[in-house]
XYZ file of C-alpha atoms in Angstrom:
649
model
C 59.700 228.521 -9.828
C 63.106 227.265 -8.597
C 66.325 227.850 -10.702
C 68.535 224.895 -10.612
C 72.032 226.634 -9.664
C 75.730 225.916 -10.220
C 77.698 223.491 -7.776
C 79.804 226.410 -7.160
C 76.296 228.449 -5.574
C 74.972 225.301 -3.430
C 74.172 226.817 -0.204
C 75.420 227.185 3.007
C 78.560 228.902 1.684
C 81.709 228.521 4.078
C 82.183 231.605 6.437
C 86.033 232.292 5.021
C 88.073 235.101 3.832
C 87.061 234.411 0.357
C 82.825 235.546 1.270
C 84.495 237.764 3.550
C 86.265 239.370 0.508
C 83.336 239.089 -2.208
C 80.913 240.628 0.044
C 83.675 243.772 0.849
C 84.328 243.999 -3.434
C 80.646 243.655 -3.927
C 78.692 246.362 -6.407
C 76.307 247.374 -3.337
C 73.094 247.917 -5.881
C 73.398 244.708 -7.349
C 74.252 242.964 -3.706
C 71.216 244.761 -2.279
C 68.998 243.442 -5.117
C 70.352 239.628 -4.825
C 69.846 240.053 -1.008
C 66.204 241.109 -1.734
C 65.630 238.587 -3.895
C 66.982 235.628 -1.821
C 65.695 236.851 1.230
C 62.351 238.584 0.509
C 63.537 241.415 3.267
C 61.423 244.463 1.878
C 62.796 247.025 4.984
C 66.102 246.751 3.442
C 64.743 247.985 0.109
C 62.860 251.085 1.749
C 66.060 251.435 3.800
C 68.363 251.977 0.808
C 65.670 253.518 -1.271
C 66.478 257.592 -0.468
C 71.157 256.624 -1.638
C 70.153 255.029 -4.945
C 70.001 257.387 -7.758
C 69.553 256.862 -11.563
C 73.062 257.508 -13.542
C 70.940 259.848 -15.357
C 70.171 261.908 -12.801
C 73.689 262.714 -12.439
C 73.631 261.973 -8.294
C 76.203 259.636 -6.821
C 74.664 257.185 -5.197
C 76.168 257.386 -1.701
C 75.315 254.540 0.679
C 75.788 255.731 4.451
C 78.445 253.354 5.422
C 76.732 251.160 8.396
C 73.847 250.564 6.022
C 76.313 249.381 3.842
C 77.767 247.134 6.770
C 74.260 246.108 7.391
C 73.404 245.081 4.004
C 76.707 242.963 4.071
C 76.291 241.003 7.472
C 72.696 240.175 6.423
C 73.921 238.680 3.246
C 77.089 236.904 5.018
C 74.540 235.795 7.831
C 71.651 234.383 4.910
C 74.533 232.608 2.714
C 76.051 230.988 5.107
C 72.909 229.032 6.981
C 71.481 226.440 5.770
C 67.707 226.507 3.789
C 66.686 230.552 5.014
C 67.627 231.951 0.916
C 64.313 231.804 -0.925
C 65.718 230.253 -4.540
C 62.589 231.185 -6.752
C 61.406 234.031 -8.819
C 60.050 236.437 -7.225
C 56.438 237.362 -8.288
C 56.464 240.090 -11.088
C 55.505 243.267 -8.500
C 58.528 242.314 -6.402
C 60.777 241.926 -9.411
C 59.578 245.482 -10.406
C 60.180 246.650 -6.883
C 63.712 245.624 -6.151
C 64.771 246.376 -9.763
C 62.975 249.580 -9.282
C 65.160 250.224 -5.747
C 68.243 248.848 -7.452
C 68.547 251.238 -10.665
C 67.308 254.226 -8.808
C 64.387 254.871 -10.701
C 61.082 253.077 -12.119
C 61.255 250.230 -13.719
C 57.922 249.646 -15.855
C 56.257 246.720 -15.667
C 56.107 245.490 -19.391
C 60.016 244.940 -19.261
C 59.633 242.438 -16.899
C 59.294 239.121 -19.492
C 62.399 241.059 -20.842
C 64.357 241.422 -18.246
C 63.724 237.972 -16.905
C 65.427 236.652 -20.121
C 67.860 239.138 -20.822
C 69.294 238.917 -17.227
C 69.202 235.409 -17.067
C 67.145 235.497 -13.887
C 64.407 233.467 -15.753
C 63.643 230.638 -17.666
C 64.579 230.724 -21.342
C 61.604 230.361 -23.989
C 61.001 226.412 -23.194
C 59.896 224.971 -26.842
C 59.611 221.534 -25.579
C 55.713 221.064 -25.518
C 55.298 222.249 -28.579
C 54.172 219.581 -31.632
C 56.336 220.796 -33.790
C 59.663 219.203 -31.623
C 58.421 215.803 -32.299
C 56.925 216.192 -36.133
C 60.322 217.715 -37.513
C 60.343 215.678 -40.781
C 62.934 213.358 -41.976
C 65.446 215.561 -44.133
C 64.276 219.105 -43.045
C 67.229 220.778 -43.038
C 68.601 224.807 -42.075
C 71.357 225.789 -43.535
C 73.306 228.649 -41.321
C 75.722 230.896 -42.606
C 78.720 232.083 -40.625
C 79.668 231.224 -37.235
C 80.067 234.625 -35.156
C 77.729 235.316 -32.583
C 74.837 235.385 -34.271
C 75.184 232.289 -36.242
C 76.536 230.176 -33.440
C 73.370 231.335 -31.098
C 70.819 230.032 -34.580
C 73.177 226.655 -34.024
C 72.625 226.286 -30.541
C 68.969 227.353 -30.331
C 68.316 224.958 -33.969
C 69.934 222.371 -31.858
C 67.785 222.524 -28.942
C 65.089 222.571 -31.095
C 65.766 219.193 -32.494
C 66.546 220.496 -35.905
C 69.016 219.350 -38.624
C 71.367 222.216 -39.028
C 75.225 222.564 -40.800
C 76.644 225.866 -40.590
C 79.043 227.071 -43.131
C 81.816 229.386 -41.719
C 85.022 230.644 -44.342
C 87.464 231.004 -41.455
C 89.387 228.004 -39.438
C 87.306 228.564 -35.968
C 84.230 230.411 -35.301
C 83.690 234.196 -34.256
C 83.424 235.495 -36.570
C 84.715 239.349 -36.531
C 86.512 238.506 -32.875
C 88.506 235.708 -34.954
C 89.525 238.082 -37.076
C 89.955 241.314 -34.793
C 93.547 240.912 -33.789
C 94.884 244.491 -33.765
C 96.111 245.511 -30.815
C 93.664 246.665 -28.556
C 90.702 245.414 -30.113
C 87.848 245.193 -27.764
C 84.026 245.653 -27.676
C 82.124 248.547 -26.493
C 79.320 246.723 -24.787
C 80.342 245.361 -21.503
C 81.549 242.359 -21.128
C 78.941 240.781 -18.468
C 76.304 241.769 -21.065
C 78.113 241.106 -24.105
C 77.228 237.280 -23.694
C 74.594 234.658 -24.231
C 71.439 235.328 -21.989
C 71.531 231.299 -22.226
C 75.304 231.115 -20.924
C 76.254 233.874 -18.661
C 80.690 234.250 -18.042
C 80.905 234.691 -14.384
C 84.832 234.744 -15.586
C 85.446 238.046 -17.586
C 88.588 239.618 -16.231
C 88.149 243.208 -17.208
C 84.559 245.098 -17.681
C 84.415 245.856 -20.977
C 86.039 242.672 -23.555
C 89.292 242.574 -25.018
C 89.187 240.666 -28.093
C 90.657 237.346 -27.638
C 88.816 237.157 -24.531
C 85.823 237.940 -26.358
C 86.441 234.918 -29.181
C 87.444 232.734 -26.365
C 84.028 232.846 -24.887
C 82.575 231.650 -28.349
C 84.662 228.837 -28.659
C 83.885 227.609 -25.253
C 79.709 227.837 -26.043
C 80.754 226.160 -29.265
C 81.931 223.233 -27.352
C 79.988 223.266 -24.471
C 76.504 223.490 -26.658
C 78.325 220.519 -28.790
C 77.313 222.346 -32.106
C 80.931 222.274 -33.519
C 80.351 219.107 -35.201
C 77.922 220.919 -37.289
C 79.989 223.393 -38.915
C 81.639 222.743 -41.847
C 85.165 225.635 -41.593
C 87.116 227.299 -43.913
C 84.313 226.669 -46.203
C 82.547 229.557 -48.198
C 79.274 230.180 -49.609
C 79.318 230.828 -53.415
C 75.530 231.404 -53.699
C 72.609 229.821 -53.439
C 68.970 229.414 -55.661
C 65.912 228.909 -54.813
C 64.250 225.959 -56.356
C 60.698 226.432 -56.597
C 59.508 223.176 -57.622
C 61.324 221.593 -54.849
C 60.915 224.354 -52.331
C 64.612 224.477 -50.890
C 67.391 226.477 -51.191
C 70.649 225.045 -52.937
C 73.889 226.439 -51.967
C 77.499 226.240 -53.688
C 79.772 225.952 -51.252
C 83.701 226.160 -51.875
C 86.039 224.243 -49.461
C 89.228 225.324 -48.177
C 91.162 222.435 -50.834
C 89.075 224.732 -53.645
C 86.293 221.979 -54.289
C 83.091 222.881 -55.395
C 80.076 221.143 -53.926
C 76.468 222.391 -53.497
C 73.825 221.428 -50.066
C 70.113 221.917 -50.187
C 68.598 223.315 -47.380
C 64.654 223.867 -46.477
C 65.878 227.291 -44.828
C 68.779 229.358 -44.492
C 70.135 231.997 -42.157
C 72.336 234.232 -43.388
C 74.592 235.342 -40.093
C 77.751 236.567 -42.298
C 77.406 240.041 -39.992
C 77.388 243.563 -40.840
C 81.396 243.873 -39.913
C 82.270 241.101 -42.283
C 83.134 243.305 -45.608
C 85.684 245.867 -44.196
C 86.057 249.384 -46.200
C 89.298 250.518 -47.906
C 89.364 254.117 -48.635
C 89.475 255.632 -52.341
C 92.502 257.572 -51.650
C 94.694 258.696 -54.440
C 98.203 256.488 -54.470
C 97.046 254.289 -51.185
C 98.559 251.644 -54.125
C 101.577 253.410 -54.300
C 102.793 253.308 -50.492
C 105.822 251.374 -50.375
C 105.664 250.241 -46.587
C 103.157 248.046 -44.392
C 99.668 248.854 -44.809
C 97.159 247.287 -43.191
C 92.766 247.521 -41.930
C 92.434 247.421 -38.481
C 90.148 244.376 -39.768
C 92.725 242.156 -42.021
C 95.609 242.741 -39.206
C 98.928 241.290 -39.995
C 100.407 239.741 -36.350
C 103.753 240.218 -37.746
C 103.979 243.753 -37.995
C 106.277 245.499 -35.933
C 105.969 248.737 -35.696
C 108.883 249.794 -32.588
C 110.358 252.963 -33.455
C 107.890 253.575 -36.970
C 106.590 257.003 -37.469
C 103.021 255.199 -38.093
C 99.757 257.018 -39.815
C 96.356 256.137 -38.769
C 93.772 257.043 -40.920
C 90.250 257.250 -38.623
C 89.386 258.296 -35.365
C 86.069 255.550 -34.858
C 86.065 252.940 -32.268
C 88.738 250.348 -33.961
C 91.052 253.625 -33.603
C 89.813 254.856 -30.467
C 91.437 251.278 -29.622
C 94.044 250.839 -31.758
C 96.280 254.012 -31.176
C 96.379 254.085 -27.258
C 97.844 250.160 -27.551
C 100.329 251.301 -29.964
C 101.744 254.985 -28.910
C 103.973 253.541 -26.293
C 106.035 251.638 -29.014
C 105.794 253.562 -32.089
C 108.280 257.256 -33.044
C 105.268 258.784 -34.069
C 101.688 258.563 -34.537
C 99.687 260.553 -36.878
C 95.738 260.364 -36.446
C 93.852 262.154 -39.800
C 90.892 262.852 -38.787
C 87.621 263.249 -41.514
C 85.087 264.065 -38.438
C 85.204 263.465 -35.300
C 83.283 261.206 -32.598
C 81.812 261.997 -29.230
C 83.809 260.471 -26.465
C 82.767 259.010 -23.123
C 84.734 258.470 -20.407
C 85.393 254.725 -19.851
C 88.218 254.533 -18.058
C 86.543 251.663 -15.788
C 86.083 249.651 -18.750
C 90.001 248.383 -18.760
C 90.033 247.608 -14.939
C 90.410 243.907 -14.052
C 87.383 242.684 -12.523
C 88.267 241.917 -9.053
C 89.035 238.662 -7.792
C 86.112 239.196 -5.266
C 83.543 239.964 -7.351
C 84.666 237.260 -9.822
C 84.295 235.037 -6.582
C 80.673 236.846 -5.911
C 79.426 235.937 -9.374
C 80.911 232.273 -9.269
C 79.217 232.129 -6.158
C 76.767 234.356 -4.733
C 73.200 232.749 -5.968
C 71.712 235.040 -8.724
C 74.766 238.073 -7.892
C 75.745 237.818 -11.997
C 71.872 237.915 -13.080
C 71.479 241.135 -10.672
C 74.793 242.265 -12.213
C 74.013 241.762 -15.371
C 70.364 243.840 -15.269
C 72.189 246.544 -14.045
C 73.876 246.684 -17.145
C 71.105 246.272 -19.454
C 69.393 248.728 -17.466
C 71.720 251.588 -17.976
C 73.296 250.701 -20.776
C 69.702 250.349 -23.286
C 66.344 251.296 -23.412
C 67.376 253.892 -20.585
C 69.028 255.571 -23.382
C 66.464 255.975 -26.239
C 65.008 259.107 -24.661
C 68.567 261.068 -26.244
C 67.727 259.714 -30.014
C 64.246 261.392 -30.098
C 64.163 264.883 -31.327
C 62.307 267.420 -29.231
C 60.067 269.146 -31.868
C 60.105 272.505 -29.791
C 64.624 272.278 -29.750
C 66.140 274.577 -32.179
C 67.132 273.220 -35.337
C 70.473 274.318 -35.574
C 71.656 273.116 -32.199
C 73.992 270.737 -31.408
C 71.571 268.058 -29.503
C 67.856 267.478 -30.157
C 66.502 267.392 -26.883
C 67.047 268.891 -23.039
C 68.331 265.042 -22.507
C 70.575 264.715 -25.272
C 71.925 268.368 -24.286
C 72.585 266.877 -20.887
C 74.446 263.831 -22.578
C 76.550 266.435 -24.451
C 77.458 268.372 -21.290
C 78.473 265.449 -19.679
C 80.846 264.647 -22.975
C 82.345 268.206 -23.422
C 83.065 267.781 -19.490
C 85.193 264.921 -20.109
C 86.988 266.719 -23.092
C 87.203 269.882 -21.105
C 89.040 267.814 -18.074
C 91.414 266.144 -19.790
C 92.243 268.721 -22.979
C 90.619 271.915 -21.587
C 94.485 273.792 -21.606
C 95.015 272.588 -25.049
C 92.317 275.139 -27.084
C 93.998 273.204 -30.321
C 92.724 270.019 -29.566
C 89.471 270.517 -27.983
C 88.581 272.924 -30.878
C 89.500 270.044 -33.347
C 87.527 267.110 -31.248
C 84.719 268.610 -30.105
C 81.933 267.394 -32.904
C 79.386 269.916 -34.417
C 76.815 267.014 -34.621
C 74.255 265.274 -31.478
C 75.635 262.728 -29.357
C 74.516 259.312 -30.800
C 74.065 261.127 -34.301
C 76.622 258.489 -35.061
C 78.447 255.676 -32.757
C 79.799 257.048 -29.925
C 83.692 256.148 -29.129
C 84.845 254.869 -25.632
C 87.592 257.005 -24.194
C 89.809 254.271 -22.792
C 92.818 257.136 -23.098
C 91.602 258.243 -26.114
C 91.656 261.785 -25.400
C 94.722 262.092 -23.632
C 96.690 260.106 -25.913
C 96.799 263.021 -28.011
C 98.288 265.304 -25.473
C 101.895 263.065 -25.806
C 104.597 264.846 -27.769
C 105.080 262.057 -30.274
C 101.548 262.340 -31.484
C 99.500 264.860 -34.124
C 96.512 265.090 -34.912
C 96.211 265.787 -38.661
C 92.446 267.347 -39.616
C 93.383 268.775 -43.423
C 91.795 266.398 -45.670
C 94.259 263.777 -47.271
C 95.105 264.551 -50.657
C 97.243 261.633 -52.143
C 99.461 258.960 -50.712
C 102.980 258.821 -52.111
C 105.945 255.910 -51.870
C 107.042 257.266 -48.188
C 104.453 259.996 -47.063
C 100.963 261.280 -46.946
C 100.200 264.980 -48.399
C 97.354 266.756 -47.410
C 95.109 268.923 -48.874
C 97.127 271.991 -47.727
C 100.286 270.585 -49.014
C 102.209 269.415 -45.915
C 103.606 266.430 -46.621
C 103.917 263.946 -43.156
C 106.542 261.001 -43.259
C 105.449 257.762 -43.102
C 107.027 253.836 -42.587
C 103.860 252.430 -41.975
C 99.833 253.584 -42.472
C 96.858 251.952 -40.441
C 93.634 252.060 -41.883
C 90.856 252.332 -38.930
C 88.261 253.206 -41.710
C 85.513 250.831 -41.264
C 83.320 248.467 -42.401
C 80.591 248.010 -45.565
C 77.720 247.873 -43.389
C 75.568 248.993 -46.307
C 76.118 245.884 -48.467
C 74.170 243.986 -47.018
C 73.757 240.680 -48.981
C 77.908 241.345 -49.286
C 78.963 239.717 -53.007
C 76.518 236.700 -52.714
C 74.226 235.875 -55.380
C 70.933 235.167 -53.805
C 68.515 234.034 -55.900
C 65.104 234.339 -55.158
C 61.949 233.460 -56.663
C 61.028 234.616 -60.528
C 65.481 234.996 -60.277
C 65.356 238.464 -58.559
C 69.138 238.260 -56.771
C 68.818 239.824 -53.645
C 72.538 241.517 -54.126
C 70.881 243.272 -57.012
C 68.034 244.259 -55.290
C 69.899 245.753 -52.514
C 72.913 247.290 -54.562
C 75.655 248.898 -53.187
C 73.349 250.819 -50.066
C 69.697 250.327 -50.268
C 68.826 247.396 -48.374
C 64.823 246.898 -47.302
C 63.341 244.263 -45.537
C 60.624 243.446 -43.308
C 61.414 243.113 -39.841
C 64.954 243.509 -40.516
C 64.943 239.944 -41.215
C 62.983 238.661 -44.551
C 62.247 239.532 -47.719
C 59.654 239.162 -50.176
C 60.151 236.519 -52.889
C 62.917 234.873 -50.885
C 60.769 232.211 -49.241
C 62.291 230.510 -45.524
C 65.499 233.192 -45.898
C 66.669 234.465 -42.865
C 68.740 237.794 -42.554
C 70.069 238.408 -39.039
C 70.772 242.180 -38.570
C 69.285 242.826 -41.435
C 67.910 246.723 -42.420
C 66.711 248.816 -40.077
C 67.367 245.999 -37.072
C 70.624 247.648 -35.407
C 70.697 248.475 -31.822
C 71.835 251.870 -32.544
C 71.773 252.774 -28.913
C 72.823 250.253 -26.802
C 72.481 246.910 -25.065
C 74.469 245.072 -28.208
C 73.844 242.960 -31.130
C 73.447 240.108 -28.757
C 70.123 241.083 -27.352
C 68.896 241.513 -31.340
C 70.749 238.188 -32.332
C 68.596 236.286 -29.466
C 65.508 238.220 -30.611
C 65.695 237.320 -34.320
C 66.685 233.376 -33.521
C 63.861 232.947 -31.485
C 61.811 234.603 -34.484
C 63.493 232.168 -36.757
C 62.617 229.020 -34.585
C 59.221 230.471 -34.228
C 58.442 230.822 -38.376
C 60.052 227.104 -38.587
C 58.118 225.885 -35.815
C 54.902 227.174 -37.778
C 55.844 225.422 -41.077
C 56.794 221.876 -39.317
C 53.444 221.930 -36.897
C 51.304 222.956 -40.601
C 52.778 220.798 -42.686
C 53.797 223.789 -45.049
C 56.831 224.017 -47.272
C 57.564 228.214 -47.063
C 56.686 231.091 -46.060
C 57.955 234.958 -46.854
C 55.991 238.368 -46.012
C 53.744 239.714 -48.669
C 54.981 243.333 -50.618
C 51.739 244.948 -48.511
C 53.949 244.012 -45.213
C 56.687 244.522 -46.396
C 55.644 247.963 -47.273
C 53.850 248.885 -44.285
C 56.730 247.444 -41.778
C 59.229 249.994 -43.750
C 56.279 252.663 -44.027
C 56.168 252.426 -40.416
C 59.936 252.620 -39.677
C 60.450 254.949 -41.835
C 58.127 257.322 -40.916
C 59.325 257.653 -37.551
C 63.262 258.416 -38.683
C 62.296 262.106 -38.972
C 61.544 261.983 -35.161
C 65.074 260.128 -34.664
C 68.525 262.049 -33.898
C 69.798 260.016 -37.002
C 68.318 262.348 -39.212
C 69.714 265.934 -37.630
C 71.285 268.197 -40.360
C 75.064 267.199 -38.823
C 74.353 263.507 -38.399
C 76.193 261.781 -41.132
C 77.081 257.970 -40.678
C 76.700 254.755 -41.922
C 74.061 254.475 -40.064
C 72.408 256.265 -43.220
C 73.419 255.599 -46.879
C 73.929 258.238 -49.478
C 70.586 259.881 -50.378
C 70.134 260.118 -46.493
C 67.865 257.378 -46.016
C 68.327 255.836 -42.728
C 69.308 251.833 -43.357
C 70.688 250.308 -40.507
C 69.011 251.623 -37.077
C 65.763 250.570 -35.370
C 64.397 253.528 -34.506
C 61.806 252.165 -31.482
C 62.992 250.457 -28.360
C 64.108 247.257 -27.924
C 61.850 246.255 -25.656
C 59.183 246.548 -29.052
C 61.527 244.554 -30.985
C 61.742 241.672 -28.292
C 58.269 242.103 -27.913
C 57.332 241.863 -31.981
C 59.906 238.790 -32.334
C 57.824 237.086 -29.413
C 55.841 235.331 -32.919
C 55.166 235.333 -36.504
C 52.334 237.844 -37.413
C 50.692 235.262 -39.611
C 48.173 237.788 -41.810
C 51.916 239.304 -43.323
C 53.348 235.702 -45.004
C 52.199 233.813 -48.149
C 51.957 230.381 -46.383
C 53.322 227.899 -49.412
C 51.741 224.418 -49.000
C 53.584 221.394 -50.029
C 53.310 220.089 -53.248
C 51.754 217.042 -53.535
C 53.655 214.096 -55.369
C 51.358 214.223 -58.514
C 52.042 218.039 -58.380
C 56.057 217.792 -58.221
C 56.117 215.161 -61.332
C 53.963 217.510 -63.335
């Protein structure tokens, strides 16, 4: 199969200084594997095989420099004549082979369909033959709520589908947590060339890892260039919504930005309001009382200055981890209080501009940001799952689970010992007592050595109260404040938020969840809330890599799938049984003791209170993508459509 490519990646290139350039700037892995691909040249690949090691091997891989030469002047010689690059697939065994080369190590077969997608090398899931695009009934309508990245990817895939959508978002433009992440810094951990649409892959990023309004820039653009923006009704909110059983649809109040009330019925909803929309402000005694600016690193107010403040920051997570390296430079003093600490990893790459040439390369170079962006995915996901699973044989009380995870933590404590390893104080305060990816890990974009600078401390004593100018802690030092920062988090736990959802017999969904015990089946439905869709819902976070983007894609095309199923049968709603819903959670569940999540020192909100672990899938994600492939029909009540004499009775 042939891709169809950009006009920029029409071949013959030009032989200029700009090829010249991209081909110099190149990542050699991923060159080597778009070289394979285009040209089929298997010597190359045993060639490079013996200088390509696995990042978790902990080799550099070290390319002998006139094989590197080589590699380029075959790929400068193959780009720039005319019909020698080969511009289809390779079969699935060569796939596996170059990708095999590429990372270093083996890449299993069964990822393949996965990586295909995921990489964008392949064809997205084509729905087009299927009945159910042409028997979408007059008046069927999906209701979406919020407009972040998961909601905007239901809205583009609902409109591919053919199906009448409106999306309901409460802020002015869509994002969703990058509209309102404006602190300074703010960023995303995943890189950026992965942190994307499968569907619509950013050749453009300028640095490798995100910033913020880059980020939310990139969703306005799919917004407009997937024309879904007429669909979304903004700075509109969702009151709640009812299921109507006679009728079979969902109706929703809705509240518009002028404060009238209105309600929509809707056949199905998805609820995409995101785990990071309900931000957490601490129960500290007197935080009321403060008399300066205070402000979450979520409800950021552009206006504050804070030159020449003696600022507090209360958290040391990844919003902090952002927030106080952006700041220092401007600020008197920063103070960081500090409840427990986070494992660092070095990530000083992830600031660096992206180079002009290797922008050029993925503009470019046929299939270069596909190769690119496997390479990510690669390292950055399933390659990773091996540290969450506890080694039954590992002693209890150590500080990893597993010869793997004890690596991970070497590598960590190396990157704390290099850059605070003559400051016993600090190291002896950062260095965490509990696994690495117990909890979320923290990029160290100058983190670390941030707290090395004279005009910053780093406060461990717990807080005790907050007064009109200061913060005492619990050992009675009292720290001068103008201005506090709260980097303390989000509600993740909450999962329906404030919403009253009511389902069938009038069970509200908030009720049923409460504060922190959210259960679902396939962290997506629940039983007695019939065609209700909850993206990222329990137990379906990517708790150790690749991004919520991969799971966002995954659960849509699980969506489109259960709606597809309903139009093609003729049915009004469906919802999985209490048996499946049991035995999905029996299932997930009783594989959490096996899961670094549940070590003795891992405490997160990856858990709620009583310990039970809410928020992580605890298998790959190749078995998630894999599971959301279809419906398994034998777990839903299938409701039929009442017939007319049935609805006036």
């Amino acid at each position: 199969m042939t891709v169809a490519l950009t006009e920029d990646q029409k071949l013959p290139l030009a032989e200029d200084q700009a090829l010249r350039d991209a081909l110099a700037a190149a990542d050699l892995p991923t060159l080597l594997m778009t070289y394979v691909h285009l040209s089929r040249d298997m010597a190359l690949l045993d060639k490079f095989q013996p200088h390509v090691h696995a990042l978790s091997s902990g080799k550099q891989t070290a390319v002998p420099d006139d094989l590197a030469a080589e590699l380029r002047e075959k790929m400068r010689a193959l780009l720039t004549s005319p019909n020698e690059a080969d511009l289809t697939i390779p079969e699935p065994a060569l796939l596996q082979r170059i990708m095999s080369v590429g990372m270093g190590e083996p890449v299993s077969k069964e990822f393949i369909p996965l990586l295909l997608e995921q990489s964008g090398l392949g064809p997205q899931h084509d729905r087009s033959h299927r009945p159910a695009r042409q028997q979408i009934p007059q008046g069927f309508k999906v209701l979406i709520i919020g407009a972040g990245i998961s909601g905007l990817a239901a809205a583009i895939k609902l409109k591919e589908g053919g199906y009448d959508f409106e999306v309901i978002e409460k802020n002015s433009e869509v994002g969703g947590t990058w509209w309102v992440a404006r602190y300074p810094g703010a960023g995303v951990d995943t890189p950026s060339h992965f942190y994307s649409y499968s569907f619509a892959l950013n050749p453009e990023w300028s640095t490798y890892r995100p910033r913020g309004r880059e980020m939310l820039d990139y969703l306005i653009r799919a917004s407009h260039s997937y024309g879904v923006r007429d669909h979304i009704h903004f700075e509109t909110e969702v009151l709640g919504m009812r299921w109507i059983e006679d009728e079979q649809v969902w109706e929703v109040e809705l509240n518009d930005k002028h404060g009238g009330k209105s309600t929509v019925r809707a056949n199905a909803v998805i609820n995409a309001h995101g785990r990071l929309s309900r931000w957490v402000w601490p129960k500290i005694e007197g935080l009321k009382d403060f008399e300066g600016p205070l402000v979450h690193t979520a409800e950021w107010d552009p206006d504050l200055d804070l030159k020449g403040k003696r600022v507090a920051m209360v958290g040391t997570g990844a919003s902090a981890a952002q927030c106080g390296p952006a700041i220092v430079d401007e600020v008197e003093h920063l103070t960081v209080f500090m409840r427990s600490g986070h494992w660092v990893v070095p990530s000083e790459w992830a600031a660096a501009k992206v180079p002009e040439g290797v922008q050029w390369a993925m503009r470019h170079i046929p299939f270069y940001l596909a190769w690119f962006r496997f390479g990510i995915y690669w390292t950055g996901s399933d390659g990773l799952y091996s540290n969450l699973i506890k080694d039954p044989e590992w002693p209890a009380e150590s500080p990893s689970v597993s010869l793997v995870n004890e690596r991970l933590r070497k590598f960590c404590m190396s990157n704390l010992e290099a850059k605070l390893g003559d400051r016993p104080d600090l190291m002896e305060k950062l260095t965490p007592d509990c696994p690495v990816f117990s909890k979320r890990i923290v990029m160290d974009t100058n983190w670390l050595t941030m707290f090395r600078r004279d005009n910053v401390t780093l406060e461990t004593a717990g807080i005790e109260r907050v007064l009109p100018g200061a913060i005492r802690t619990a050992d009675g030092t009292e720290h001068r404040v103008d201005a506090i920062i709260l980097a303390t988090g989000y509600d993740v736990a909450r999962m329906a938020g404030w919403l009253d959802i009511i389902g069938r017999d009038g069970v509200n969904l908030r009720e049923l969840w409460g504060d922190e015990d959210p259960v679902g089946y396939f962290g997506l439905m629940v039983p007695g809330f019939p065609n209700y869709f909850h993206i990222m819902g329990p137990n379906a976070g990517p708790n150790h890599g690749a991004g919520v983007n991969l799971m966002a894609e995954a659960q849509v095309h699980y969506i489109l799938e259960c709606l597809d199923h309903l139009v093609e049968t003729g049915a009004s709603a469906m919802e999985p049984t209490e048996d499946a819903n049991a035995t999905f959670n029996d299932r997930v569940q009783g594989q959490m003791p096996k899961m670094i999540w549940t070590h003795p020192k891992a405490n997160s909100y990856y858990k709620n209170s009583k310990g039970r672990v809410i928020g992580s899938w605890p298998f790959r994600l190749l078995d998630y993508w894999n599971e959301s492939r279809e419906p398994k029909l034998d777990d839903f009540v299938i409701h039929e459509k009442a017939t007319a004499e049935e609805t006036a009775a």
